[in-house]
């Protein structure tokens, strides 16, 4: 009976003249905005629907926009994209009949909001996301609203970053920073520095990246930037802090890095923005991987999997969670199945067209494959990843990739040390050029062990002493403790003592009066 009644109501509705139907929708919209304001506030899409059916395009755009913004704040990104898409459809119809400057500015806001919804509904690199921000930049050229133009810059930049497109990525980062810092007290400068920091981080320029991230945190104001997570994809402070934590660890400032990572996790939670939490957890897990800490990686990968499931975040998050879960189990000695899980995680990530963290992940998988006896396969994987850096210029993990390559070569043939030595020397040179003290120390420790096994104690001491000297003291970097112990042992060897004595004689000759 109910189905029959509903069908009858639908038929009756369809038989009404369009003008009569519009009057009914208008009355419902008016009632919702008046007598049922609480319902309208909770479900603005309901008001928007009736206004659209009533032919009241201008208020309909406003209410569809409210519905989209509200869904963004709830991290309901697919819903937000649908509402904002409807707002744009109605706005474009309105603009065709009554164009105005105000309409153009509002239209740009809708476009950038759609782009930000699509980032988390479909992914950074999805064609729809790229098209949304490209259209936003086109619209921005027609209005004077710098804030919305900056949102377009941010969306375009992150697409270039995740697709590994270095030239346009750098161009967009420099453009954003130049325009934002040229405007007095520009709120978006906080994002411009965060983007510039991440760009430098990508290239392996960790010291300059740290300066930008520190500037982001200095500029951040919780009240002024409260909505920036929705406007720019993630909360700028938490985002800067977690990337800076990795940068500081690489720079050798290990204890500072770990404290900052904890602060980033707390700030991400307080931002109550699901993608921000997801991004910070992903970087916290990656920092755990850098530290070879399976406990940290397991903890953060599980938390990441939970939040991805709760908020239906894009598939690349699923790939990250699977990869890290597999790596943590591999480190703890699990069997062949963990390699399959790591490969599955990388495959999901790659399928999304997102390659930012692909080289470092491939290197970690290659290391795991080699430890399982698949040295040839691991070496091929790593060499392919290193070759890809020439195109993408994604250099942040390059030193570690050469060190891991050396370790795999030695696993394959312990007697053939020449190629491994060459890879370790490359790792040290790259790390030194990047001021990457932690990466340098690791590679130097491996090279010193190689030299000592070949009875080259003086060479081992020389390479290790340089890496250890001035390294900030910490109990959280086991390689430093190991390097210091090895250095002390090497100092007692006859070869090192002989070199030290020779150095002292030369110094004495250079400074004695007879030589002047």
Coordinates of C-alpha atoms in Angstrom, one line a residue:
X1 CA 0.0 0.0 0.0
X2 CA 2.8 2.4 0.9
X3 CA 4.6 1.8 -2.4
X4 CA 1.3 2.4 -4.3
X5 CA 0.7 5.6 -2.3
X6 CA 4.3 6.9 -3.0
X7 CA 3.9 6.1 -6.7
X8 CA 0.6 8.0 -6.7
X9 CA 2.3 11.0 -5.0
X10 CA 5.1 10.9 -7.6
X11 CA 2.6 10.8 -10.4
X12 CA 0.6 13.7 -8.9
X13 CA 3.8 15.7 -8.5
X14 CA 4.8 15.1 -12.2
X15 CA 1.4 16.3 -13.4
X16 CA 1.8 19.7 -11.7
X17 CA 2.8 22.5 -13.9
X18 CA 6.5 23.5 -13.6
X19 CA 5.5 26.9 -12.2
X20 CA 3.3 25.2 -9.5
X21 CA 6.1 22.8 -8.6
X22 CA 8.5 25.7 -8.2
X23 CA 6.1 27.5 -5.9
X24 CA 5.9 24.4 -3.7
X25 CA 9.7 24.0 -3.5
X26 CA 10.0 27.7 -2.7
X27 CA 7.5 27.4 0.2
X28 CA 9.4 24.4 1.5
X29 CA 12.7 26.2 1.3
X30 CA 11.2 29.2 3.1
X31 CA 9.8 27.0 5.8
X32 CA 13.1 25.3 6.3
X33 CA 15.0 28.6 6.6
X34 CA 12.3 30.1 8.9
X35 CA 10.4 27.7 11.1
X36 CA 12.8 24.8 10.8
X37 CA 16.1 26.7 10.9
X38 CA 17.8 24.0 13.0
X39 CA 17.0 21.4 10.3
X40 CA 18.4 23.8 7.6
X41 CA 21.6 24.4 9.6
X42 CA 22.1 20.6 10.0
X43 CA 21.1 19.7 6.4
X44 CA 21.9 22.7 4.1
X45 CA 21.8 20.4 1.1
X46 CA 18.0 19.9 1.7
X47 CA 17.5 23.7 1.5
X48 CA 19.8 23.8 -1.6
X49 CA 17.8 21.1 -3.3
X50 CA 14.4 22.9 -2.9
X51 CA 15.9 26.3 -3.9
X52 CA 17.4 24.7 -7.0
X53 CA 14.0 23.1 -7.9
X54 CA 12.4 26.4 -7.3
X55 CA 14.6 28.1 -9.9
X56 CA 16.2 30.4 -7.2
X57 CA 19.7 29.9 -8.4
X58 CA 21.5 32.6 -6.4
X59 CA 20.5 31.4 -2.9
X60 CA 20.8 27.8 -4.2
X61 CA 24.5 28.4 -4.9
X62 CA 24.9 29.8 -1.4
X63 CA 23.3 26.7 0.3
X64 CA 25.0 24.1 -1.9
X65 CA 28.3 25.9 -0.9
X66 CA 27.3 25.7 2.7
X67 CA 26.6 22.0 2.4
X68 CA 29.9 21.4 0.7
X69 CA 31.9 23.4 3.3
X70 CA 30.0 21.6 6.1
X71 CA 30.9 18.2 4.6
X72 CA 34.5 19.3 4.3
X73 CA 34.7 20.1 8.0
X74 CA 33.2 16.7 8.8
X75 CA 35.9 15.0 6.5
X76 CA 33.0 13.7 4.4
X77 CA 34.9 14.4 1.2
X78 CA 32.9 12.5 -1.4
X79 CA 29.8 14.2 -0.1
X80 CA 31.5 17.5 -0.2
X81 CA 32.6 17.0 -3.8
X82 CA 29.0 16.2 -4.8
X83 CA 27.6 19.3 -3.1
X84 CA 30.2 21.6 -4.5
X85 CA 29.8 20.1 -7.9
X86 CA 26.1 20.9 -7.8
X87 CA 26.9 24.5 -6.5
X88 CA 29.3 24.9 -9.5
X89 CA 26.6 23.7 -12.0
X90 CA 24.1 26.2 -10.7
X91 CA 26.6 29.0 -10.4
X92 CA 27.7 28.5 -14.1
X93 CA 24.0 28.6 -15.1
X94 CA 23.6 31.8 -13.1
X95 CA 26.7 33.4 -14.5
X96 CA 25.6 32.7 -18.1
X97 CA 22.5 34.9 -17.5
X98 CA 23.8 37.5 -15.0
X99 CA 27.6 37.7 -14.8
X100 CA 29.1 39.8 -12.1
X101 CA 32.4 40.3 -10.2
X102 CA 30.9 39.0 -7.0
X103 CA 29.7 35.9 -8.9
X104 CA 33.2 35.4 -10.4
X105 CA 34.9 35.6 -7.0
X106 CA 32.4 33.1 -5.5
X107 CA 32.8 30.8 -8.4
X108 CA 36.6 30.7 -7.8
X109 CA 36.0 29.8 -4.2
X110 CA 33.7 27.0 -5.2
X111 CA 36.3 25.7 -7.6
X112 CA 39.1 25.6 -5.1
X113 CA 36.9 24.1 -2.5
X114 CA 36.0 21.4 -5.0
X115 CA 39.6 20.7 -5.7
X116 CA 40.4 20.3 -2.0
X117 CA 37.4 17.9 -1.6
X118 CA 38.6 15.9 -4.6
X119 CA 42.1 15.6 -3.1
X120 CA 40.7 13.4 -0.4
X121 CA 37.8 11.9 -2.3
X122 CA 39.9 10.7 -5.3
X123 CA 43.5 11.5 -4.5
X124 CA 46.1 14.2 -5.2
X125 CA 46.9 12.9 -8.7
X126 CA 43.5 12.0 -9.9
X127 CA 42.6 13.6 -13.3
X128 CA 39.5 15.2 -11.7
X129 CA 41.6 16.8 -9.0
X130 CA 44.2 18.2 -11.4
X131 CA 41.5 19.5 -13.7
X132 CA 39.7 21.2 -10.8
X133 CA 42.8 23.1 -9.8
X134 CA 43.8 24.0 -13.3
X135 CA 40.4 25.5 -13.9
X136 CA 40.8 27.3 -10.5
X137 CA 44.0 28.9 -11.7
X138 CA 42.3 30.0 -14.9
X139 CA 39.5 31.5 -12.9
X140 CA 41.9 33.2 -10.6
X141 CA 43.4 35.2 -13.5
X142 CA 40.1 37.0 -13.9
X143 CA 39.7 38.2 -10.3
X144 CA 41.8 40.1 -7.7
X145 CA 41.2 37.6 -4.9
X146 CA 44.7 36.5 -3.9
X147 CA 43.6 34.1 -1.2
X148 CA 41.7 31.9 -3.7
X149 CA 44.6 32.2 -6.2
X150 CA 46.9 30.8 -3.5
X151 CA 44.5 27.9 -3.0
X152 CA 44.8 27.1 -6.7
X153 CA 48.6 27.3 -6.5
X154 CA 48.7 24.9 -3.6
X155 CA 46.5 22.4 -5.4
X156 CA 48.5 22.5 -8.6
X157 CA 51.8 22.2 -6.6
X158 CA 50.8 19.1 -4.7
X159 CA 49.8 17.4 -8.0
X160 CA 53.2 18.1 -9.4
X161 CA 54.8 16.8 -6.2
X162 CA 53.0 13.5 -6.1
X163 CA 53.5 12.9 -9.8
X164 CA 57.2 13.6 -9.6
X165 CA 57.3 16.6 -11.9
X166 CA 60.2 18.7 -10.5
X167 CA 60.3 21.7 -12.8
X168 CA 56.6 22.8 -12.5
X169 CA 56.6 21.8 -8.8
X170 CA 59.5 24.2 -8.1
X171 CA 58.0 26.9 -10.3
X172 CA 54.7 26.8 -8.4
X173 CA 56.4 26.7 -4.9
X174 CA 58.5 29.8 -5.9
X175 CA 55.6 31.6 -7.3
X176 CA 53.5 31.0 -4.2
X177 CA 56.3 32.1 -1.8
X178 CA 57.1 35.2 -3.9
X179 CA 53.5 36.4 -4.1
X180 CA 52.6 35.6 -0.5
X181 CA 55.7 37.2 1.1
X182 CA 55.3 40.3 -1.1
X183 CA 51.9 41.0 0.6
X184 CA 52.2 42.5 4.1
X185 CA 50.9 40.2 6.8
X186 CA 49.6 37.7 4.3
X187 CA 47.9 34.8 6.1
X188 CA 48.8 32.3 3.3
X189 CA 52.5 32.9 3.9
X190 CA 52.3 30.1 6.5
X191 CA 51.3 27.7 3.7
X192 CA 53.9 29.2 1.2
X193 CA 56.7 28.3 3.6
X194 CA 55.3 24.9 4.3
X195 CA 55.2 24.2 0.5
X196 CA 58.7 25.6 0.0
X197 CA 59.9 23.4 2.9
X198 CA 58.4 20.3 1.4
X199 CA 59.9 21.2 -2.0
X200 CA 63.4 21.6 -0.6
X201 CA 62.9 18.3 1.4
X202 CA 62.0 16.5 -1.8
X203 CA 65.3 17.6 -3.4
X204 CA 67.3 16.6 -0.3
X205 CA 68.0 20.2 0.8
X206 CA 67.2 19.4 4.4
X207 CA 68.7 22.5 6.1
X208 CA 66.8 25.0 4.0
X209 CA 63.7 22.8 4.4
X210 CA 64.0 23.0 8.1
X211 CA 64.2 26.8 7.9
X212 CA 61.0 27.0 6.0
X213 CA 59.2 24.6 8.3
X214 CA 60.3 26.5 11.3
X215 CA 59.0 29.7 9.7
X216 CA 55.6 27.9 9.2
X217 CA 55.4 27.1 12.9
X218 CA 56.4 30.6 13.8
X219 CA 53.7 32.2 11.6
X220 CA 50.9 29.7 12.6
X221 CA 48.0 31.2 14.5
X222 CA 45.3 28.7 15.6
X223 CA 42.6 31.2 15.3
X224 CA 43.7 32.9 12.1
X225 CA 44.5 29.6 10.3
X226 CA 41.7 27.5 11.8
X227 CA 40.2 26.7 8.4
X228 CA 43.4 26.2 6.5
X229 CA 43.3 22.4 6.7
X230 CA 40.2 22.6 4.5
X231 CA 41.5 25.3 2.2
X232 CA 44.9 23.7 1.7
X233 CA 44.5 20.0 2.2
X234 CA 46.2 19.6 5.6
X235 CA 46.8 21.7 8.8
X236 CA 50.0 23.6 7.9
X237 CA 51.5 23.5 11.4
X238 CA 51.2 19.7 11.9
X239 CA 52.2 19.1 8.4
X240 CA 55.4 21.2 8.7
X241 CA 56.2 19.7 12.1
X242 CA 56.2 16.1 10.9
X243 CA 58.2 16.8 7.8
X244 CA 60.6 18.9 9.9
X245 CA 60.9 16.0 12.3
X246 CA 62.2 13.8 9.5
X247 CA 64.5 16.6 8.2
X248 CA 66.0 17.0 11.7
X249 CA 66.6 13.3 12.1
X250 CA 68.4 13.2 8.8
X251 CA 70.4 16.2 9.8
X252 CA 71.6 14.3 12.9
X253 CA 69.5 16.2 15.4
X254 CA 67.9 12.9 16.5
X255 CA 66.4 13.9 20.0
X256 CA 64.9 17.1 18.6
X257 CA 63.4 15.1 15.8
X258 CA 61.6 12.7 18.0
X259 CA 60.2 15.4 20.3
X260 CA 58.9 17.3 17.3
X261 CA 57.3 14.1 15.8
X262 CA 55.4 13.7 19.1
X263 CA 54.3 17.3 18.9
X264 CA 53.1 16.9 15.3
X265 CA 51.0 13.9 16.3
X266 CA 49.4 15.9 19.1
X267 CA 48.8 18.9 16.9
X268 CA 47.3 16.7 14.2
X269 CA 44.8 15.3 16.7
X270 CA 43.9 18.7 17.9
X271 CA 43.2 19.9 14.3
X272 CA 40.4 17.2 14.1
X273 CA 41.1 16.9 10.4
X274 CA 41.2 13.3 9.2
X275 CA 43.7 13.7 6.2
X276 CA 46.0 15.7 8.5
X277 CA 46.1 12.9 11.0
X278 CA 46.6 10.4 8.2
X279 CA 49.5 12.3 6.7
X280 CA 51.2 12.8 10.1
X281 CA 50.8 9.1 10.9
X282 CA 52.2 8.1 7.5
X283 CA 55.3 10.3 8.1
X284 CA 55.6 9.1 11.7
X285 CA 55.7 5.5 10.4
X286 CA 58.3 6.5 7.7
X287 CA 60.4 8.1 10.4
X288 CA 60.1 4.8 12.3
X289 CA 61.3 3.0 9.2
X290 CA 64.3 5.4 8.9
X291 CA 65.2 4.5 12.5
X292 CA 64.7 0.8 11.9
X293 CA 62.1 0.8 14.7
X294 CA 59.5 -1.9 13.9
X295 CA 57.5 -1.0 17.1
X296 CA 57.0 2.6 15.9
X297 CA 56.1 1.5 12.4
X298 CA 53.6 -1.1 13.6
X299 CA 51.9 1.3 15.9
X300 CA 51.6 4.1 13.4
X301 CA 50.6 1.9 10.5
X302 CA 47.8 0.4 12.5
X303 CA 46.5 3.8 13.6
X304 CA 46.7 4.9 9.9
X305 CA 44.7 1.9 8.8
X306 CA 42.1 2.7 11.4
X307 CA 41.6 6.3 10.3
X308 CA 41.6 5.4 6.6
X309 CA 38.8 2.9 7.3
X310 CA 36.8 5.4 9.5
X311 CA 36.9 8.3 7.0
X312 CA 37.1 6.4 3.7
X313 CA 40.3 8.2 2.7
X314 CA 41.9 7.7 -0.7
X315 CA 43.5 4.4 -1.7
X316 CA 47.1 5.6 -1.4
X317 CA 46.6 5.7 2.4
X318 CA 45.6 2.0 2.2
X319 CA 48.8 1.3 0.3
X320 CA 50.9 3.1 2.8
X321 CA 49.3 1.2 5.7
X322 CA 49.8 -2.2 4.1
X323 CA 53.4 -1.5 3.2
X324 CA 54.3 -0.3 6.7
X325 CA 52.5 -3.2 8.3
X326 CA 54.4 -5.6 6.0
X327 CA 57.8 -3.9 6.8
X328 CA 57.2 -4.1 10.5
X329 CA 56.5 -7.8 10.3
X330 CA 59.5 -8.4 8.1
X331 CA 61.8 -6.7 10.6
X332 CA 60.4 -8.9 13.3
X333 CA 61.3 -12.0 11.3
X334 CA 58.0 -12.9 9.7
X335 CA 58.0 -15.1 6.6
X336 CA 57.5 -14.7 2.8
X337 CA 54.0 -13.4 3.2
X338 CA 55.2 -10.0 4.4
X339 CA 57.1 -9.4 1.1
X340 CA 53.7 -10.0 -0.7
X341 CA 52.1 -7.4 1.7
X342 CA 54.8 -4.8 1.0
X343 CA 54.5 -5.4 -2.7
X344 CA 50.8 -5.1 -2.5
X345 CA 51.1 -1.8 -0.7
X346 CA 53.5 -0.4 -3.3
X347 CA 51.2 -1.6 -6.1
X348 CA 48.2 0.2 -4.6
X349 CA 50.3 3.4 -4.2
X350 CA 51.6 3.2 -7.7
X351 CA 48.2 2.5 -9.2
X352 CA 47.1 5.9 -7.8
X353 CA 49.8 7.6 -9.9
X354 CA 51.4 8.8 -6.7
X355 CA 55.2 8.4 -6.8
X356 CA 56.5 10.8 -4.1
X357 CA 57.5 8.1 -1.6
X358 CA 57.9 5.3 -4.2
X359 CA 61.8 5.4 -4.3
X360 CA 62.2 5.1 -0.5
X361 CA 59.6 2.4 -0.4
X362 CA 61.2 0.4 -3.2
X363 CA 64.5 0.6 -1.5
X364 CA 63.0 -0.7 1.8
X365 CA 61.4 -3.6 -0.2
X366 CA 64.6 -4.3 -2.0
X367 CA 66.4 -4.6 1.3
X368 CA 63.7 -7.0 2.6
X369 CA 63.9 -9.1 -0.6
X370 CA 67.6 -9.4 -0.3
X371 CA 67.4 -10.5 3.3
X372 CA 65.0 -13.3 2.1
X373 CA 67.6 -14.5 -0.4
X374 CA 66.2 -12.6 -3.4
X375 CA 69.4 -10.5 -3.9
X376 CA 69.2 -10.3 -7.7
X377 CA 65.5 -9.2 -7.6
X378 CA 66.2 -6.7 -4.8
X379 CA 69.2 -5.3 -6.7
X380 CA 67.1 -4.9 -9.9
X381 CA 64.4 -3.1 -8.0
X382 CA 66.8 -0.7 -6.4
X383 CA 68.7 0.0 -9.6
X384 CA 65.4 0.8 -11.3
X385 CA 64.4 3.2 -8.4
X386 CA 67.8 4.9 -8.6
X387 CA 67.5 5.3 -12.4
X388 CA 64.1 7.0 -11.9
X389 CA 65.6 9.7 -9.7
X390 CA 67.3 11.2 -12.8
X391 CA 63.8 12.1 -14.1
X392 CA 62.0 13.0 -10.9
X393 CA 65.0 14.6 -9.0
X394 CA 63.5 13.1 -5.9
X395 CA 66.8 13.1 -3.9
X396 CA 65.7 13.0 -0.3
X397 CA 66.5 9.2 0.2
X398 CA 69.2 8.9 -2.4
X399 CA 72.1 8.5 0.0
X400 CA 70.3 5.6 1.8
X401 CA 69.5 4.0 -1.5
X402 CA 73.2 3.8 -2.3
X403 CA 74.0 2.4 1.1
X404 CA 71.3 -0.3 0.8
X405 CA 72.6 -1.1 -2.6
X406 CA 76.1 -1.8 -1.2
X407 CA 74.6 -4.0 1.5
X408 CA 72.7 -6.1 -1.1
X409 CA 75.9 -6.4 -3.3
X410 CA 77.8 -7.7 -0.3
X411 CA 75.0 -10.2 0.4
X412 CA 75.2 -11.4 -3.2
X413 CA 78.9 -11.8 -3.2
X414 CA 80.9 -11.0 0.0
X415 CA 84.2 -11.4 -1.8
X416 CA 83.4 -8.8 -4.5
X417 CA 83.8 -5.6 -2.4
X418 CA 84.8 -3.1 -5.1
X419 CA 81.2 -2.3 -6.3
X420 CA 80.0 -2.1 -2.7
X421 CA 82.8 0.3 -1.7
X422 CA 81.9 2.5 -4.7
X423 CA 78.2 2.6 -3.6
X424 CA 79.1 3.5 -0.1
X425 CA 81.4 6.2 -1.2
X426 CA 78.6 7.6 -3.3
X427 CA 76.2 7.4 -0.3
X428 CA 78.7 9.4 1.8
X429 CA 79.3 12.0 -0.9
X430 CA 75.6 12.6 -1.4
X431 CA 74.9 12.7 2.3
X432 CA 77.7 15.2 2.9
X433 CA 76.3 17.4 0.1
X434 CA 72.9 17.3 1.8
X435 CA 74.3 17.8 5.3
X436 CA 72.5 14.5 6.0
X437 CA 74.6 13.5 9.1
X438 CA 72.5 10.4 10.0
X439 CA 72.7 9.0 6.5
X440 CA 76.4 9.9 6.3
X441 CA 77.2 8.1 9.6
X442 CA 75.3 5.0 8.5
X443 CA 77.2 4.7 5.2
X444 CA 80.5 5.5 6.9
X445 CA 79.9 2.8 9.5
X446 CA 79.3 0.3 6.7
X447 CA 82.3 1.4 4.8
X448 CA 84.5 1.3 7.9
X449 CA 83.4 -2.3 8.6
X450 CA 84.2 -3.2 5.0
X451 CA 87.7 -1.6 5.3
X452 CA 88.4 -3.3 8.6
X453 CA 87.5 -6.7 7.2
X454 CA 90.1 -6.0 4.5
X455 CA 92.7 -5.0 7.1
X456 CA 92.5 -1.3 6.1
X457 CA 92.2 0.0 9.7
X458 CA 93.6 3.4 8.9
X459 CA 91.1 3.9 6.1
X460 CA 88.3 2.7 8.3
X461 CA 89.3 5.1 11.1
X462 CA 89.6 8.0 8.7
X463 CA 86.1 7.6 7.2
X464 CA 84.4 6.9 10.5
X465 CA 86.1 9.7 12.5
X466 CA 84.9 12.3 10.0
X467 CA 81.3 11.1 10.3
X468 CA 81.3 10.8 14.1
X469 CA 83.0 14.1 14.8
X470 CA 80.5 16.7 16.0
X471 CA 77.5 14.4 15.8
X472 CA 75.0 15.5 18.4
X473 CA 74.9 13.1 21.3
X474 CA 71.9 10.8 21.6
X475 CA 70.9 7.5 23.0
X476 CA 68.3 7.0 20.2
X477 CA 70.6 6.3 17.3
X478 CA 72.2 2.9 17.8
X479 CA 74.6 3.4 14.8
X480 CA 76.2 6.2 16.7
X481 CA 76.9 4.0 19.7
X482 CA 78.3 1.3 17.4
X483 CA 80.4 3.8 15.4
X484 CA 81.9 5.2 18.6
X485 CA 82.8 1.7 19.9
X486 CA 84.4 0.8 16.5
X487 CA 86.3 4.0 16.4
X488 CA 87.7 3.4 19.8
X489 CA 88.8 -0.1 18.8
X490 CA 90.3 1.2 15.6
X491 CA 92.3 3.8 17.5
X492 CA 94.1 1.0 19.3
X493 CA 95.3 -0.7 16.0
X494 CA 98.9 -0.4 15.0
X495 CA 98.0 1.0 11.6
X496 CA 96.0 3.9 13.1
X497 CA 98.6 4.6 15.7
X498 CA 101.3 4.7 13.0
X499 CA 99.2 7.2 10.9
X500 CA 98.7 9.3 14.0
X501 CA 102.4 9.3 14.9
X502 CA 103.3 10.3 11.3
X503 CA 100.8 13.1 11.4
X504 CA 102.3 14.3 14.7
X505 CA 105.9 14.3 13.2
X506 CA 104.7 16.3 10.2
X507 CA 103.0 18.8 12.4
X508 CA 106.1 19.1 14.6
X509 CA 108.3 19.7 11.5
X510 CA 105.9 22.3 10.2
X511 CA 105.9 24.3 13.5
X512 CA 109.5 23.8 14.7
X513 CA 111.9 26.9 14.4
X514 CA 114.4 25.0 12.2
X515 CA 111.8 24.8 9.4
X516 CA 111.0 28.5 9.4

